[in-house]
mmCIF file of C-alpha atoms in Angstrom:
data_model
loop_
_atom_site.group_PDB
_atom_site.id
_atom_site.type_symbol
_atom_site.label_atom_id
_atom_site.label_comp_id
_atom_site.label_asym_id
_atom_site.label_seq_id
_atom_site.Cartn_x
_atom_site.Cartn_y
_atom_site.Cartn_z
ATOM 1 C CA MET A 25 -161.579 -42.273 215.078
ATOM 2 C CA ALA A 26 -163.415 -39.976 212.693
ATOM 3 C CA THR A 27 -161.269 -37.894 210.351
ATOM 4 C CA PRO A 28 -161.185 -34.271 211.582
ATOM 5 C CA TYR A 29 -162.349 -31.665 209.095
ATOM 6 C CA VAL A 30 -163.343 -28.016 208.976
ATOM 7 C CA THR A 31 -166.753 -26.728 207.900
ATOM 8 C CA HIS A 32 -167.686 -23.422 206.311
ATOM 9 C CA ARG A 33 -171.395 -22.654 205.997
ATOM 10 C CA LEU A 34 -171.944 -19.699 203.702
ATOM 11 C CA GLU A 35 -174.999 -17.819 202.506
ATOM 12 C CA SER A 36 -173.998 -17.472 198.874
ATOM 13 C CA VAL A 37 -171.081 -18.598 196.703
ATOM 14 C CA ALA A 38 -170.373 -18.766 193.004
ATOM 15 C CA SER A 39 -169.344 -22.431 193.247
ATOM 16 C CA THR A 40 -168.920 -24.679 196.280
ATOM 17 C CA GLN A 41 -166.302 -26.632 194.304
ATOM 18 C CA ASP A 42 -164.145 -23.555 193.798
ATOM 19 C CA GLU A 43 -164.758 -22.290 197.324
ATOM 20 C CA ALA A 44 -163.724 -25.593 198.920
ATOM 21 C CA ARG A 45 -160.580 -25.770 196.778
ATOM 22 C CA GLN A 46 -159.580 -22.224 197.695
ATOM 23 C CA ARG A 47 -160.187 -22.759 201.414
ATOM 24 C CA PHE A 48 -158.357 -26.101 201.609
ATOM 25 C CA THR A 49 -155.210 -25.843 203.744
ATOM 26 C CA GLY A 50 -154.463 -29.503 204.493
ATOM 27 C CA ALA A 51 -157.304 -30.832 206.617
ATOM 28 C CA PRO A 52 -160.476 -31.882 204.769
ATOM 29 C CA CYS A 53 -162.624 -28.819 204.144
ATOM 30 C CA LEU A 54 -166.414 -28.921 203.762
ATOM 31 C CA VAL A 55 -168.208 -25.934 202.217
ATOM 32 C CA ILE A 56 -172.003 -25.743 202.492
ATOM 33 C CA ALA A 57 -173.859 -22.940 200.721
ATOM 34 C CA ASP A 58 -177.446 -21.767 201.003
ATOM 35 C CA GLU A 59 -177.167 -20.377 197.478
ATOM 36 C CA GLN A 60 -174.886 -21.311 194.607
ATOM 37 C CA ARG A 61 -174.857 -18.828 191.747
ATOM 38 C CA SER A 62 -172.676 -20.592 189.172
ATOM 39 C CA GLY A 63 -172.791 -24.283 189.989
ATOM 40 C CA ARG A 64 -171.558 -26.738 187.383
ATOM 41 C CA GLY A 65 -171.947 -30.398 186.571
ATOM 42 C CA ARG A 66 -169.758 -32.875 184.739
ATOM 43 C CA SER A 67 -167.926 -31.454 181.712
ATOM 44 C CA GLY A 68 -168.765 -27.945 182.905
ATOM 45 C CA ARG A 69 -172.531 -28.245 182.430
ATOM 46 C CA HIS A 70 -174.804 -25.803 184.224
ATOM 47 C CA TRP A 71 -176.423 -26.896 187.482
ATOM 48 C CA ILE A 72 -180.187 -26.390 187.779
ATOM 49 C CA HIS A 73 -180.803 -25.167 191.324
ATOM 50 C CA ALA A 74 -183.880 -26.220 193.340
ATOM 51 C CA PRO A 75 -185.551 -23.687 195.680
ATOM 52 C CA ARG A 76 -184.237 -25.760 198.591
ATOM 53 C CA ALA A 77 -181.225 -27.948 197.947
ATOM 54 C CA VAL A 78 -177.988 -29.313 199.324
ATOM 55 C CA ALA A 79 -175.044 -27.516 197.743
ATOM 56 C CA ALA A 80 -171.845 -28.788 199.344
ATOM 57 C CA SER A 81 -168.282 -29.674 198.410
ATOM 58 C CA LEU A 82 -165.593 -31.515 200.345
ATOM 59 C CA ALA A 83 -161.918 -30.857 199.543
ATOM 60 C CA LEU A 84 -159.415 -33.461 200.676
ATOM 61 C CA ALA A 85 -156.031 -34.971 199.893
ATOM 62 C CA PRO A 86 -156.842 -38.713 199.692
ATOM 63 C CA ARG A 87 -154.288 -41.266 200.852
ATOM 64 C CA TRP A 88 -155.465 -43.478 198.024
ATOM 65 C CA PRO A 89 -153.140 -43.677 195.009
ATOM 66 C CA SER A 90 -154.300 -41.346 192.256
ATOM 67 C CA ALA A 91 -155.159 -44.339 190.052
ATOM 68 C CA ALA A 92 -157.992 -45.108 192.507
ATOM 69 C CA TRP A 93 -159.457 -41.589 192.529
ATOM 70 C CA PRO A 94 -161.976 -42.313 189.719
ATOM 71 C CA ARG A 95 -163.833 -44.452 192.275
ATOM 72 C CA LEU A 96 -164.527 -41.402 194.447
ATOM 73 C CA PRO A 97 -167.681 -40.212 192.614
ATOM 74 C CA LEU A 98 -169.171 -43.671 193.069
ATOM 75 C CA VAL A 99 -168.192 -43.733 196.747
ATOM 76 C CA ALA A 100 -169.705 -40.269 197.205
ATOM 77 C CA GLY A 101 -172.918 -41.504 195.605
ATOM 78 C CA LEU A 102 -173.040 -44.473 197.951
ATOM 79 C CA CYS A 103 -172.590 -42.157 200.930
ATOM 80 C CA ALA A 104 -175.339 -39.832 199.695
ATOM 81 C CA ARG A 105 -177.688 -42.769 199.278
ATOM 82 C CA GLU A 106 -176.854 -44.097 202.737
ATOM 83 C CA VAL A 107 -177.549 -40.762 204.426
ATOM 84 C CA ILE A 108 -180.770 -40.124 202.487
ATOM 85 C CA VAL A 109 -182.185 -43.540 203.298
ATOM 86 C CA GLU A 110 -181.224 -43.224 206.974
ATOM 87 C CA THR A 111 -182.693 -39.737 207.418
ATOM 88 C CA THR A 112 -185.747 -39.814 205.138
ATOM 89 C CA GLY A 113 -186.512 -43.436 204.287
ATOM 90 C CA VAL A 114 -186.745 -42.529 200.595
ATOM 91 C CA ALA A 115 -185.713 -45.369 198.286
ATOM 92 C CA VAL A 116 -182.651 -44.281 196.317
ATOM 93 C CA GLY A 117 -180.783 -45.755 193.379
ATOM 94 C CA LEU A 118 -177.574 -44.651 191.686
ATOM 95 C CA LYS A 119 -177.118 -44.000 187.981
ATOM 96 C CA TRP A 120 -173.487 -44.507 186.961
ATOM 97 C CA PRO A 121 -171.331 -42.541 187.350
ATOM 98 C CA ASN A 122 -172.708 -39.586 189.306
ATOM 99 C CA ASP A 123 -176.517 -39.353 189.588
ATOM 100 C CA VAL A 124 -178.734 -39.959 192.614
ATOM 101 C CA MET A 125 -182.173 -41.240 191.603
ATOM 102 C CA GLY A 126 -185.412 -41.531 193.566
ATOM 103 C CA ARG A 127 -189.073 -40.551 193.828
ATOM 104 C CA GLY A 128 -189.508 -41.042 190.092
ATOM 105 C CA GLY A 129 -186.666 -38.829 188.908
ATOM 106 C CA LYS A 130 -183.222 -37.416 189.446
ATOM 107 C CA LEU A 131 -182.696 -36.184 192.996
ATOM 108 C CA GLY A 132 -179.226 -34.805 192.344
ATOM 109 C CA GLY A 133 -175.693 -35.946 191.868
ATOM 110 C CA VAL A 134 -172.024 -35.780 192.694
ATOM 111 C CA LEU A 135 -169.028 -34.214 190.992
ATOM 112 C CA SER A 136 -165.355 -35.010 191.558
ATOM 113 C CA GLU A 137 -162.499 -32.773 190.383
ATOM 114 C CA ALA A 138 -158.795 -33.311 191.062
ATOM 115 C CA SER A 139 -155.751 -31.085 190.730
ATOM 116 C CA GLU A 140 -152.327 -30.904 192.366
ATOM 117 C CA GLY A 141 -152.987 -33.752 194.779
ATOM 118 C CA VAL A 142 -156.310 -32.365 196.022
ATOM 119 C CA VAL A 143 -159.730 -33.811 195.196
ATOM 120 C CA VAL A 144 -162.925 -31.787 195.575
ATOM 121 C CA VAL A 145 -166.092 -33.884 195.725
ATOM 122 C CA GLY A 146 -169.383 -32.023 195.415
ATOM 123 C CA LEU A 147 -172.912 -33.030 196.337
ATOM 124 C CA GLY A 148 -176.135 -31.517 195.037
ATOM 125 C CA ILE A 149 -179.479 -32.876 196.254
ATOM 126 C CA ASN A 150 -182.950 -31.419 195.682
ATOM 127 C CA LEU A 151 -184.705 -31.184 199.028
ATOM 128 C CA TRP A 152 -187.841 -29.342 197.896
ATOM 129 C CA TRP A 153 -189.025 -28.292 194.460
ATOM 130 C CA PRO A 154 -192.759 -27.528 194.018
ATOM 131 C CA GLU A 155 -192.666 -27.628 190.201
ATOM 132 C CA PRO A 156 -189.498 -29.401 189.078
ATOM 133 C CA PRO A 157 -188.547 -29.805 185.423
ATOM 134 C CA PRO A 158 -189.435 -33.129 183.746
ATOM 135 C CA GLY A 159 -187.302 -35.977 185.015
ATOM 136 C CA ILE A 160 -186.279 -34.129 188.178
ATOM 137 C CA ALA A 161 -187.451 -35.021 191.707
ATOM 138 C CA ALA A 162 -187.039 -33.776 195.286
ATOM 139 C CA LEU A 163 -186.825 -35.535 198.646
ATOM 140 C CA HIS A 164 -189.565 -33.566 200.417
ATOM 141 C CA ASP A 165 -193.085 -32.401 199.561
ATOM 142 C CA GLN A 166 -192.722 -29.422 201.921
ATOM 143 C CA ASP A 167 -189.778 -27.094 202.480
ATOM 144 C CA PRO A 168 -187.690 -28.702 205.275
ATOM 145 C CA GLY A 169 -185.722 -25.504 205.941
ATOM 146 C CA GLY A 170 -182.077 -24.617 205.553
ATOM 147 C CA ASP A 171 -180.835 -26.710 208.478
ATOM 148 C CA ALA A 172 -181.935 -29.871 206.674
ATOM 149 C CA ALA A 173 -179.446 -29.161 203.908
ATOM 150 C CA ALA A 174 -176.591 -28.567 206.333
ATOM 151 C CA ASP A 175 -177.429 -31.713 208.293
ATOM 152 C CA LEU A 176 -177.486 -33.931 205.209
ATOM 153 C CA ALA A 177 -174.264 -32.406 203.881
ATOM 154 C CA THR A 178 -172.463 -32.921 207.188
ATOM 155 C CA ARG A 179 -173.596 -36.532 207.485
ATOM 156 C CA TRP A 180 -172.515 -37.148 203.901
ATOM 157 C CA ALA A 181 -169.053 -35.666 204.462
ATOM 158 C CA ARG A 182 -168.495 -37.799 207.554
ATOM 159 C CA ALA A 183 -169.573 -40.951 205.720
ATOM 160 C CA LEU A 184 -167.326 -40.156 202.758
ATOM 161 C CA LEU A 185 -164.277 -39.463 204.922
ATOM 162 C CA GLU A 186 -164.867 -42.716 206.790
ATOM 163 C CA ARG A 187 -164.889 -44.710 203.566
ATOM 164 C CA VAL A 188 -161.867 -42.928 202.123
ATOM 165 C CA ALA A 189 -159.943 -43.690 205.328
ATOM 166 C CA GLY A 190 -160.052 -47.351 204.296
ATOM 167 C CA VAL A 191 -158.256 -49.057 201.426
ATOM 168 C CA PRO A 192 -159.526 -48.336 197.905
ATOM 169 C CA GLU A 193 -160.221 -52.019 197.294
ATOM 170 C CA ALA A 194 -162.958 -51.803 199.946
ATOM 171 C CA TRP A 195 -164.711 -48.842 198.297
ATOM 172 C CA GLY A 196 -168.071 -50.634 198.155
ATOM 173 C CA ARG A 197 -168.366 -52.240 194.721
ATOM 174 C CA ASP A 198 -170.905 -54.880 195.786
ATOM 175 C CA GLU A 199 -173.061 -52.215 197.440
ATOM 176 C CA TYR A 200 -172.926 -50.114 194.317
ATOM 177 C CA VAL A 201 -173.882 -53.007 192.055
ATOM 178 C CA ALA A 202 -176.909 -53.730 194.258
ATOM 179 C CA VAL A 203 -178.334 -50.200 193.866
ATOM 180 C CA CYS A 204 -177.104 -49.198 190.394
ATOM 181 C CA VAL A 205 -180.113 -48.510 188.168
ATOM 182 C CA THR A 206 -177.898 -48.427 185.067
ATOM 183 C CA LEU A 207 -177.195 -52.149 185.155
ATOM 184 C CA GLY A 208 -179.376 -54.166 182.810
ATOM 185 C CA ALA A 209 -180.310 -51.096 180.770
ATOM 186 C CA ASP A 210 -179.637 -50.472 177.094
ATOM 187 C CA ILE A 211 -177.609 -47.268 177.008
ATOM 188 C CA THR A 212 -175.959 -44.833 174.660
ATOM 189 C CA TRP A 213 -173.051 -42.598 175.487
ATOM 190 C CA GLU A 214 -170.964 -39.810 174.053
ATOM 191 C CA PRO A 215 -168.622 -39.905 172.343
ATOM 192 C CA GLY A 216 -170.475 -42.421 170.139
ATOM 193 C CA GLY A 217 -171.344 -45.732 171.759
ATOM 194 C CA ALA A 218 -174.237 -48.057 172.510
ATOM 195 C CA GLY A 219 -174.737 -51.312 174.393
ATOM 196 C CA THR A 220 -176.147 -52.984 177.493
ATOM 197 C CA ALA A 221 -174.701 -52.167 180.925
ATOM 198 C CA VAL A 222 -173.927 -55.438 182.692
ATOM 199 C CA ASP A 223 -171.557 -54.826 185.620
ATOM 200 C CA ILE A 224 -169.388 -52.469 187.640
ATOM 201 C CA ALA A 225 -165.686 -53.338 187.570
ATOM 202 C CA GLU A 226 -163.565 -53.366 190.712
ATOM 203 C CA ASP A 227 -161.985 -50.089 189.632
ATOM 204 C CA GLY A 228 -165.402 -48.439 189.238
ATOM 205 C CA ARG A 229 -165.666 -48.600 185.460
ATOM 206 C CA LEU A 230 -168.990 -49.496 183.837
ATOM 207 C CA VAL A 231 -168.885 -52.809 181.965
ATOM 208 C CA VAL A 232 -170.958 -52.769 178.778
ATOM 209 C CA ASP A 233 -171.778 -55.426 176.194
ATOM 210 C CA THR A 234 -171.715 -53.986 172.670
ATOM 211 C CA THR A 235 -172.117 -55.460 169.213
ATOM 212 C CA SER A 236 -168.335 -55.475 168.869
ATOM 213 C CA GLY A 237 -167.597 -56.979 172.286
ATOM 214 C CA ARG A 238 -167.409 -56.095 175.959
ATOM 215 C CA VAL A 239 -165.939 -52.742 176.974
ATOM 216 C CA ALA A 240 -165.284 -50.975 180.282
ATOM 217 C CA LEU A 241 -166.033 -47.255 180.442
ATOM 218 C CA GLY A 242 -164.294 -44.874 182.806
ATOM 219 C CA SER A 243 -166.228 -41.850 184.050
ATOM 220 C CA GLY A 244 -163.612 -39.552 182.546
ATOM 221 C CA GLU A 245 -164.130 -41.112 179.100
ATOM 222 C CA VAL A 246 -167.895 -40.462 178.963
ATOM 223 C CA THR A 247 -169.436 -37.006 178.633
ATOM 224 C CA THR A 248 -173.090 -38.126 178.440
ATOM 225 C CA LEU A 249 -174.690 -41.486 179.247
ATOM 226 C CA GLN A 250 -178.407 -42.087 178.727
ATOM 227 C CA PRO A 251 -180.958 -44.905 178.550
ATOM 228 C CA ALA A 252 -181.204 -45.769 174.856
ATOM 229 C CA THR A 253 -184.955 -45.078 174.707
ATOM 230 C CA LEU A 254 -185.213 -41.897 176.808
ATOM 231 C CA PRO A 255 -184.377 -38.236 176.113
ATOM 232 C CA HIS A 256 -181.367 -36.630 177.759
ATOM 233 C CA ASP A 257 -181.701 -35.755 181.458
ATOM 234 C CA HIS A 258 -181.463 -32.194 182.706
ATOM 235 C CA GLU A 259 -178.069 -31.497 184.203
ATOM 236 C CA GLU A 260 -178.157 -31.265 187.945
ATOM 237 C CA THR A 261 -174.857 -32.030 189.562
ATOM 238 C CA PRO A 262 -173.042 -29.752 191.967
ATOM 239 C CA GLY A 263 -170.223 -27.412 191.500
#
């Protein structure tokens, strides 16, 4: 049986993350906004907003132990990819830990924030952007309308709740490895590191070979992760 949840579709909010957290009363709460005025990405970075985009956040109290919560951004990315492929046919890859990649650039991303037993997972996806910044892409060449954003957000929330209803060990590691564009790449990260990404650990950490040995990076330990030969991406994760 699908997990019951409540949905709030709003015209304009400061942050879907904050709105979902404030409206959470026990049952999972999905907030979808047509406009987000003060969205944020990882580490509080500003979110660049496309003319037509998904801006949604799902607040929930996972049954998973808190030690497994760092896997949630990866699970949310898998769910976003699944829904995008099913509804548009666009080929999508995932950049660890929170970016959704496709059509030659960054389509969007996910953001997970936890406090007092509640996790808020956000999704931001560019649906249409006539002249996007360098490195940024959108799913559609023409404006699909506001209902497209709500439909994708709702499908994503259902898929995420279905996965979280299972055990954390079945979060989808093998699926993630198969579509992770970070693997095999030479990368740098902040604070201060460089190496070659080689695997995704069972707990969701990124396994990297460095000159001093193999390390496993948790998403909370890394503020910025980039291909070693490319400039930094624009920030575009939800909030």
